[in-house]
Coordinates of C-alpha atoms in Angstrom, one line a residue:
X7 CA -9.1 20.0 2.6
X8 CA -8.3 21.1 -0.9
X9 CA -10.4 18.8 -3.1
X10 CA -10.4 18.2 -6.8
X11 CA -12.8 16.0 -8.7
X12 CA -10.4 13.3 -10.0
X13 CA -11.9 10.7 -7.7
X14 CA -15.4 12.2 -7.1
X15 CA -17.9 9.4 -6.7
X16 CA -15.2 6.7 -6.4
X17 CA -14.5 4.5 -3.4
X18 CA -11.0 3.5 -2.3
X19 CA -9.9 1.0 0.3
X20 CA -6.4 1.6 1.9
X21 CA -4.9 -1.1 4.2
X22 CA -2.4 0.0 6.8
X23 CA -4.1 3.4 6.7
X24 CA -3.5 4.3 10.3
X25 CA 0.1 5.6 10.0
X26 CA 2.9 6.9 7.9
X27 CA 2.6 6.2 4.2
X28 CA -0.9 4.7 4.6
X29 CA -2.3 7.8 6.3
X30 CA -0.8 10.1 3.6
X31 CA -2.4 7.9 0.9
X32 CA -5.8 8.1 2.6
X33 CA -5.5 11.9 3.0
X34 CA -4.4 12.4 -0.6
X35 CA -7.1 10.2 -2.2
X36 CA -9.7 12.0 0.0
X37 CA -8.3 15.3 -1.1
X38 CA -8.9 14.3 -4.7
X39 CA -12.6 13.5 -3.9
X40 CA -12.5 9.8 -3.1
X41 CA -14.6 8.2 -0.4
X42 CA -11.8 6.4 1.6
X43 CA -12.2 3.3 3.7
X44 CA -9.4 3.2 6.2
X45 CA -8.4 -0.3 7.2
X46 CA -5.9 -1.2 9.9
X47 CA -5.5 -3.6 12.9
X48 CA -5.2 -0.5 15.1
X49 CA -8.9 0.4 15.4
X50 CA -8.3 3.6 17.4
X51 CA -5.8 5.1 15.0
X52 CA -7.9 4.0 11.9
X53 CA -10.9 5.9 13.3
X54 CA -8.8 8.9 14.1
X55 CA -7.5 9.1 10.5
X56 CA -11.1 8.8 9.2
X57 CA -12.3 11.5 11.6
X58 CA -9.4 13.8 10.6
X59 CA -10.2 13.4 7.0
X60 CA -13.9 14.1 7.6
X61 CA -13.1 17.2 9.7
X62 CA -10.9 18.5 6.9
X63 CA -13.8 18.3 4.4
X64 CA -13.2 14.8 3.0
X65 CA -15.2 11.6 3.2
X66 CA -13.9 8.6 5.0
X67 CA -14.9 5.8 7.4
X68 CA -12.8 3.3 9.3
X69 CA -13.3 -0.5 9.1
X70 CA -10.6 -2.1 11.2
X71 CA -9.7 -5.6 10.2
X72 CA -7.0 -8.3 10.5
X73 CA -6.4 -8.7 6.8
X74 CA -4.2 -11.7 7.3
X75 CA -7.5 -13.6 7.7
X76 CA -9.3 -14.5 4.5
X77 CA -12.7 -14.4 6.3
X78 CA -11.9 -10.9 7.7
X79 CA -11.1 -9.7 4.2
X80 CA -14.2 -11.2 2.7
X81 CA -16.2 -9.4 5.4
X82 CA -14.4 -6.1 4.9
X83 CA -15.2 -6.1 1.2
X84 CA -18.8 -7.1 1.9
X85 CA -19.1 -4.2 4.3
X86 CA -17.5 -1.7 1.9
X87 CA -19.7 -2.8 -1.0
X88 CA -22.8 -2.6 1.2
X89 CA -21.8 0.9 2.3
X90 CA -20.9 2.3 -1.1
X91 CA -22.2 -0.1 -3.8
X92 CA -18.8 -0.1 -5.6
X93 CA -15.1 -0.4 -5.0
X94 CA -12.9 1.4 -7.5
X95 CA -9.5 1.4 -5.9
X96 CA -7.7 -1.0 -3.6
X97 CA -4.3 -0.1 -2.1
X98 CA -2.6 -3.0 -0.4
X99 CA -0.3 -1.0 1.8
X100 CA -0.3 -2.9 5.1
X101 CA 3.2 -4.0 6.0
X102 CA 5.4 -4.9 9.0
X103 CA 9.1 -5.7 9.6
X104 CA 10.6 -8.3 11.9
X105 CA 14.3 -7.8 11.0
X106 CA 17.0 -10.2 12.0
X107 CA 19.6 -12.3 10.3
X108 CA 18.3 -15.5 8.7
X109 CA 20.2 -17.8 11.1
X110 CA 18.3 -16.1 14.0
X111 CA 15.0 -15.7 12.3
X112 CA 12.2 -17.7 13.8
X113 CA 9.4 -19.3 11.9
X114 CA 7.0 -17.0 13.7
X115 CA 8.9 -13.9 12.4
X116 CA 8.9 -15.3 8.9
X117 CA 5.1 -16.2 8.9
X118 CA 4.1 -12.9 10.6
X119 CA 5.7 -10.8 7.9
X120 CA 4.6 -13.0 5.0
X121 CA 1.0 -13.1 6.3
X122 CA 0.8 -9.3 6.8
X123 CA 2.6 -8.1 3.8
X124 CA 1.8 -10.7 1.1
X125 CA -1.0 -13.0 2.1
X126 CA -3.2 -10.0 3.0
X127 CA -2.8 -8.7 -0.6
X128 CA -3.9 -12.1 -1.9
X129 CA -6.9 -12.2 0.5
X130 CA -8.1 -8.7 -0.3
X131 CA -7.5 -8.8 -4.0
X132 CA -9.3 -12.1 -4.4
X133 CA -12.3 -10.6 -2.5
X134 CA -12.3 -7.3 -4.3
X135 CA -12.1 -8.5 -7.9
X136 CA -15.7 -9.9 -7.8
X137 CA -17.3 -6.4 -7.6
X138 CA -14.6 -5.0 -9.9
X139 CA -15.3 -7.7 -12.5
X140 CA -19.0 -6.9 -12.5
X141 CA -18.1 -3.2 -12.9
X142 CA -15.4 -4.0 -15.5
X143 CA -13.3 -1.4 -13.9
X144 CA -10.8 -1.0 -11.1
X145 CA -7.3 -0.2 -10.0
X146 CA -5.3 -2.3 -7.6
X147 CA -2.0 -1.0 -6.1
X148 CA 0.4 -3.1 -4.2
X149 CA 3.0 -1.5 -1.9
X150 CA 6.3 -3.2 -2.6
X151 CA 9.8 -1.8 -1.8
X152 CA 13.2 -1.4 -3.3
X153 CA 14.2 -4.2 -0.8
X154 CA 11.9 -6.5 -2.8
X155 CA 14.0 -5.7 -5.9
X156 CA 17.6 -5.7 -4.5
X157 CA 17.2 -7.6 -1.2
X158 CA 18.8 -6.5 2.1
X159 CA 20.8 -8.3 4.8
X160 CA 18.7 -9.0 7.9
X161 CA 15.4 -8.7 5.9
X162 CA 15.0 -12.0 4.2
X163 CA 11.3 -12.2 5.3
X164 CA 10.5 -8.6 4.3
X165 CA 12.4 -8.8 1.0
X166 CA 10.6 -12.1 0.1
X167 CA 7.2 -10.6 0.9
X168 CA 7.9 -7.5 -1.2
X169 CA 9.4 -9.4 -4.1
X170 CA 6.3 -11.7 -3.9
X171 CA 4.1 -8.6 -4.3
X172 CA 5.9 -7.7 -7.6
X173 CA 5.2 -11.2 -9.0
X174 CA 1.7 -11.1 -7.7
X175 CA 1.1 -7.7 -9.3
X176 CA 2.3 -8.8 -12.7
X177 CA 0.2 -11.9 -12.6
X178 CA -3.0 -10.1 -11.6
X179 CA -2.4 -7.5 -14.3
X180 CA -2.2 -10.3 -16.9
X181 CA -5.3 -12.0 -15.6
X182 CA -7.6 -9.0 -15.3
X183 CA -6.4 -6.6 -17.9
X184 CA -9.1 -7.8 -20.4
X185 CA -11.8 -6.7 -17.9
X186 CA -10.3 -3.2 -17.6
X187 CA -8.9 -3.9 -14.1
X188 CA -5.3 -2.6 -13.7
X189 CA -2.8 -3.8 -11.1
X190 CA 0.5 -2.0 -10.4
X191 CA 3.1 -1.8 -7.7
X192 CA 4.9 1.0 -6.0
X193 CA 8.4 0.4 -4.6
X194 CA 9.4 3.1 -2.1
X195 CA 13.0 3.6 -1.1
X196 CA 14.1 5.5 2.0
X197 CA 11.0 7.3 3.2
X198 CA 11.2 9.5 6.3
X199 CA 8.5 8.5 8.7
X200 CA 8.2 8.2 12.5
X201 CA 9.9 4.8 12.2
X202 CA 13.0 6.1 10.4
X203 CA 13.1 9.1 12.8
X204 CA 14.1 6.6 15.5
X205 CA 17.2 5.6 13.6
X206 CA 20.7 6.8 14.5
X207 CA 21.4 10.0 12.5
X208 CA 24.7 8.5 11.2
X209 CA 22.7 5.6 9.7
X210 CA 20.2 8.0 8.1
X211 CA 23.0 10.2 6.7
X212 CA 24.6 7.1 5.2
X213 CA 21.4 6.2 3.5
X214 CA 21.0 9.7 2.1
X215 CA 24.6 9.7 0.7
X216 CA 23.7 6.7 -1.3
X217 CA 20.7 8.3 -2.9
X218 CA 21.3 10.5 -6.1
X219 CA 18.8 13.1 -4.8
X220 CA 20.7 13.2 -1.5
X221 CA 17.6 13.1 0.6
X222 CA 14.9 10.8 1.9
X223 CA 11.4 10.8 0.5
X224 CA 8.2 11.7 2.3
X225 CA 5.0 9.8 2.7
X226 CA 3.4 12.4 0.5
X227 CA 5.8 11.4 -2.3
X228 CA 4.5 7.9 -2.2
X229 CA 0.9 9.1 -1.9
X230 CA 1.4 11.2 -5.1
X231 CA 2.5 8.1 -7.0
X232 CA -0.5 6.3 -5.6
X233 CA -2.8 8.9 -7.0
X234 CA -1.2 8.5 -10.4
X235 CA -1.6 4.8 -10.4
X236 CA -5.1 4.8 -9.0
X237 CA -6.5 7.4 -11.4
X238 CA -7.2 7.6 -15.1
X239 CA -3.8 9.4 -15.5
X240 CA -2.4 5.9 -15.7
X241 CA -5.2 4.3 -17.7
X242 CA -2.8 2.6 -20.1
X243 CA -0.4 1.4 -17.3
X244 CA -0.7 -2.0 -15.7
X245 CA 1.7 -4.7 -14.4
X246 CA 4.4 -2.1 -13.7
X247 CA 6.6 -1.3 -10.7
X248 CA 7.0 2.5 -10.0
X249 CA 10.1 3.2 -8.0
X250 CA 9.8 6.2 -5.6
X251 CA 13.3 6.1 -4.3
X252 CA 15.2 9.2 -5.3
X253 CA 17.3 7.2 -7.8
X254 CA 18.5 4.8 -5.1
X255 CA 18.5 1.8 -7.5
X256 CA 19.7 3.8 -10.5

């Protein structure tokens, strides 16, 4: 693993770290010297990501958790703090979709998406700000989406959760800025992952044609943006939404 010292001595927690964008973020932060705590409901995959990072020369452990539970989030932060004595970066990346038209959407589908995508960010951020306030330092990054900005048919639950994260981000930035705690959001566009690889090629090509750069992004593109937002490179940036979408919403 090609390490630099940008995050040496710092601890980062990444939710949804066991696949796609989350794994890329974990690997990128570890490659920059961070000790990464990989959190996911899939314990086996979370441990594999942490093991792969360690094998590549980085530092990581897995602490699987159901972050839709406030108690689980409080316990996660307590474990992380006991292990490291500090938490410098929190990336609220966990997210799911349960797509269907509103008239067919069940209350369970609505609640599941809101709880995983939005409530989890509330739970973890509330728990993590206590040690960050004591340290008078920290960077919180919430993974939103272009869908949270423009909406999308068949994704009312997902769009609501991602739009909620933007409002949450701006509010937390206003509340905690005086304590040198920053909070920003990243809004990815069409990112090519294992999930999008299952889509019909005609659908994918249609998406690409609507993007000024004429291609999808990679998980690494989002991870690079995350490094910027998490590090001192963005020390005077808070309450912002960084679009990583190839110009999709231009």
